[in-house]
């Protein structure tokens, strides 16, 4: 008897290992915090669309093009994106995956980021800058969920790859990459401290 696993959904986790990481992460932290103060358009947009929190998603969404620190983040992420694309076996002959968007997210207590995907992108991801102990991870949804019309629930002890939702922990200094069509959310931040992350999209050109 043989049982094959077909059509896997891949999620990549990595760590920025290069020397000087704490100082570099600190620079990112300060720039995210300063951006929240300076970005009036983003404050206005966040008040409507990201209640209680701040995101530069709709205002300063190409941070890698306007800040040397974020440009350095882009350089440090490159090898991870390449490695993930290789695992996905993308045929990128004469093409290149490039960062198209990069924005900051600040989530104080109880702020939530509802279920969504990233349109007009190939690979998306998040780098974690500040993750207070007990803060929410990144929750992924099985992309086949809407087809499970008559499927019984999974047993409580089911393997992670058999569950309809999987939470990948958020840890400062680490990054998560996924294909942009994969729906995900950030559950409410239960801690009194801010959870700060940087999200980004890559597309192939
Ligand atoms: Fe997202």
Short mmCIF file of C-alpha atoms and ligand atoms in Angstrom, two decimals:
data_model
loop_
_atom_site.label_atom_id
_atom_site.label_comp_id
_atom_site.label_asym_id
_atom_site.label_seq_id
_atom_site.Cartn_x
_atom_site.Cartn_y
_atom_site.Cartn_z
CA UNK A 1 0.00 0.00 0.00
CA UNK A 2 1.22 3.49 -0.77
CA UNK A 3 -0.18 6.86 0.28
CA UNK A 4 1.27 9.85 -1.50
CA UNK A 5 1.31 13.43 -0.28
CA UNK A 6 0.35 15.67 -3.19
CA UNK A 7 0.08 19.45 -3.64
CA UNK A 8 1.95 20.54 -0.53
CA UNK A 9 1.61 24.09 0.88
CA UNK A 10 5.05 25.34 1.79
CA UNK A 11 5.89 27.89 4.49
CA UNK A 12 9.52 28.96 5.01
CA UNK A 13 11.04 30.10 8.29
CA UNK A 14 14.48 31.62 8.59
CA UNK A 15 16.65 33.78 10.79
CA UNK A 16 18.75 36.81 9.95
CA UNK A 17 22.07 35.39 11.08
CA UNK A 18 24.51 37.94 9.78
CA UNK A 19 26.88 39.67 12.16
CA UNK A 20 25.57 42.76 13.91
CA UNK A 21 21.97 41.60 13.87
CA UNK A 22 20.90 43.18 17.21
CA UNK A 23 22.14 46.65 16.14
CA UNK A 24 20.52 46.27 12.72
CA UNK A 25 17.22 45.14 14.26
CA UNK A 26 17.37 48.13 16.60
CA UNK A 27 17.68 50.48 13.64
CA UNK A 28 14.62 48.86 12.05
CA UNK A 29 12.72 49.21 15.33
CA UNK A 30 13.48 52.91 15.63
CA UNK A 31 12.59 53.60 12.00
CA UNK A 32 9.24 51.81 12.38
CA UNK A 33 8.46 53.84 15.49
CA UNK A 34 9.55 57.11 13.86
CA UNK A 35 7.50 56.33 10.76
CA UNK A 36 4.38 56.00 12.87
CA UNK A 37 4.98 59.51 14.23
CA UNK A 38 5.77 61.11 10.84
CA UNK A 39 3.37 59.30 8.50
CA UNK A 40 0.16 61.31 8.85
CA UNK A 41 -1.44 59.66 5.80
CA UNK A 42 -0.71 56.25 7.29
CA UNK A 43 -2.13 57.27 10.66
CA UNK A 44 -5.35 58.35 8.93
CA UNK A 45 -5.59 55.15 6.86
CA UNK A 46 -4.79 52.95 9.87
CA UNK A 47 -7.48 54.63 11.99
CA UNK A 48 -10.05 53.44 9.45
CA UNK A 49 -8.59 50.14 8.32
CA UNK A 50 -6.29 48.92 11.13
CA UNK A 51 -8.14 50.03 14.30
CA UNK A 52 -5.85 50.63 17.26
CA UNK A 53 -2.71 49.93 15.26
CA UNK A 54 -0.44 51.50 12.66
CA UNK A 55 0.56 50.23 9.23
CA UNK A 56 2.32 52.00 6.37
CA UNK A 57 0.71 49.56 3.90
CA UNK A 58 -1.27 52.27 2.11
CA UNK A 59 1.09 55.22 2.58
CA UNK A 60 4.79 54.27 2.63
CA UNK A 61 4.63 50.83 1.04
CA UNK A 62 8.08 50.79 -0.61
CA UNK A 63 10.27 51.30 2.41
CA UNK A 64 13.16 49.45 0.74
CA UNK A 65 13.31 52.29 -1.81
CA UNK A 66 13.25 55.20 0.61
CA UNK A 67 15.30 54.01 3.59
CA UNK A 68 18.89 52.63 3.53
CA UNK A 69 18.03 50.49 6.56
CA UNK A 70 15.12 48.83 4.77
CA UNK A 71 17.25 48.52 1.62
CA UNK A 72 19.70 46.56 3.78
CA UNK A 73 16.85 44.38 5.01
CA UNK A 74 16.01 43.65 1.39
CA UNK A 75 19.62 42.58 0.78
CA UNK A 76 19.60 40.37 3.87
CA UNK A 77 16.30 38.73 2.83
CA UNK A 78 17.49 37.91 -0.68
CA UNK A 79 19.14 34.58 0.05
CA UNK A 80 16.07 33.38 1.95
CA UNK A 81 13.71 34.25 -0.90
CA UNK A 82 16.06 32.55 -3.38
CA UNK A 83 16.20 29.44 -1.25
CA UNK A 84 12.40 29.30 -0.88
CA UNK A 85 11.91 29.80 -4.64
CA UNK A 86 14.34 26.93 -5.24
CA UNK A 87 12.39 24.67 -2.87
CA UNK A 88 9.18 25.61 -4.70
CA UNK A 89 11.02 24.73 -7.92
CA UNK A 90 9.94 27.92 -9.65
CA UNK A 91 11.29 28.15 -13.19
CA UNK A 92 12.80 31.63 -13.12
CA UNK A 93 14.96 31.25 -16.21
CA UNK A 94 15.81 34.80 -17.34
CA UNK A 95 13.42 36.14 -14.73
CA UNK A 96 13.98 37.49 -11.29
CA UNK A 97 12.01 37.67 -8.07
CA UNK A 98 12.17 41.25 -6.82
CA UNK A 99 10.79 43.02 -3.81
CA UNK A 100 7.89 45.23 -4.90
CA UNK A 101 6.45 46.34 -1.55
CA UNK A 102 7.72 46.61 2.00
CA UNK A 103 5.79 48.15 4.87
CA UNK A 104 5.76 48.37 8.66
CA UNK A 105 3.10 47.12 11.09
CA UNK A 106 2.70 48.08 14.74
CA UNK A 107 0.12 46.16 16.75
CA UNK A 108 -0.56 47.33 20.31
CA UNK A 109 -2.68 45.27 22.71
CA UNK A 110 -5.81 43.66 21.19
CA UNK A 111 -5.07 44.84 17.66
CA UNK A 112 -5.87 42.20 15.06
CA UNK A 113 -5.07 41.76 11.38
CA UNK A 114 -7.96 39.88 9.78
CA UNK A 115 -7.81 37.05 7.24
CA UNK A 116 -6.30 38.16 3.92
CA UNK A 117 -3.97 37.30 1.08
CA UNK A 118 -1.53 39.46 -0.90
CA UNK A 119 -2.79 40.23 -4.42
CA UNK A 120 -0.42 41.00 -7.31
CA UNK A 121 2.49 39.19 -5.66
CA UNK A 122 4.26 35.82 -5.91
CA UNK A 123 6.01 35.40 -2.57
CA UNK A 124 5.11 37.37 0.53
CA UNK A 125 6.52 37.35 4.00
CA UNK A 126 7.12 39.02 7.30
CA UNK A 127 10.22 39.86 9.28
CA UNK A 128 9.69 40.21 13.04
CA UNK A 129 11.25 43.21 14.76
CA UNK A 130 9.67 43.14 18.22
CA UNK A 131 7.66 40.22 19.57
CA UNK A 132 6.67 40.48 23.23
CA UNK A 133 6.43 37.13 25.01
CA UNK A 134 3.00 35.61 24.36
CA UNK A 135 2.18 37.72 21.29
CA UNK A 136 0.26 36.18 18.41
CA UNK A 137 1.97 34.24 15.64
CA UNK A 138 0.99 34.11 11.97
CA UNK A 139 -2.09 31.93 11.43
CA UNK A 140 -2.38 30.16 8.06
CA UNK A 141 -5.55 28.64 6.64
CA UNK A 142 -5.65 25.43 4.61
CA UNK A 143 -6.25 26.73 1.04
CA UNK A 144 -8.61 23.80 0.38
CA UNK A 145 -10.90 24.63 3.30
CA UNK A 146 -13.85 25.71 1.14
CA UNK A 147 -13.87 22.26 -0.50
CA UNK A 148 -14.21 20.27 2.71
CA UNK A 149 -18.00 20.06 2.34
CA UNK A 150 -18.54 16.69 4.01
CA UNK A 151 -15.18 16.07 5.64
CA UNK A 152 -15.23 15.04 9.31
CA UNK A 153 -13.19 17.17 11.71
CA UNK A 154 -9.61 16.12 12.38
CA UNK A 155 -8.75 14.34 15.61
CA UNK A 156 -7.48 16.59 18.41
CA UNK A 157 -3.99 15.07 18.18
CA UNK A 158 -3.74 15.33 14.37
CA UNK A 159 -0.40 16.13 12.81
CA UNK A 160 0.25 19.77 11.97
CA UNK A 161 0.08 19.06 8.23
CA UNK A 162 -3.44 17.68 8.68
CA UNK A 163 -4.88 20.70 10.47
CA UNK A 164 -7.09 23.36 8.83
CA UNK A 165 -5.23 26.19 10.60
CA UNK A 166 -1.60 26.36 11.66
CA UNK A 167 0.00 29.12 13.72
CA UNK A 168 3.66 29.84 12.98
CA UNK A 169 5.21 31.57 16.01
CA UNK A 170 6.44 35.17 15.66
CA UNK A 171 9.97 35.64 16.99
CA UNK A 172 12.12 38.77 16.64
CA UNK A 173 14.97 38.22 14.21
CA UNK A 174 13.12 35.56 12.23
CA UNK A 175 11.21 35.72 8.99
CA UNK A 176 8.37 33.74 7.45
CA UNK A 177 7.84 33.36 3.68
CA UNK A 178 4.80 31.92 1.89
CA UNK A 179 3.17 32.00 -1.51
CA UNK A 180 1.09 35.18 -1.75
CA UNK A 181 -2.20 33.36 -2.44
CA UNK A 182 -2.13 31.63 0.97
CA UNK A 183 -4.65 33.22 3.32
CA UNK A 184 -3.45 34.22 6.77
CA UNK A 185 -4.24 36.44 9.71
CA UNK A 186 -2.69 37.77 12.91
CA UNK A 187 -4.93 37.07 15.91
CA UNK A 188 -5.34 39.80 18.57
CA UNK A 189 -2.20 40.78 20.46
CA UNK A 190 -2.96 39.68 24.05
CA UNK A 191 0.12 41.35 25.55
CA UNK A 192 0.45 44.93 26.84
CA UNK A 193 3.49 45.50 24.60
CA UNK A 194 3.56 46.38 20.93
CA UNK A 195 4.20 43.66 18.36
CA UNK A 196 6.21 45.16 15.47
CA UNK A 197 6.78 43.51 12.11
CA UNK A 198 7.76 44.35 8.54
CA UNK A 199 5.83 42.74 5.71
CA UNK A 200 6.85 42.52 2.06
CA UNK A 201 5.92 41.22 -1.37
CA UNK A 202 8.06 39.79 -4.17
CA UNK A 203 6.96 39.46 -7.76
CA UNK A 204 8.66 37.88 -10.80
CA UNK A 205 9.78 40.05 -13.69
FE1 LIG B 1 -0.33 39.49 5.22
#
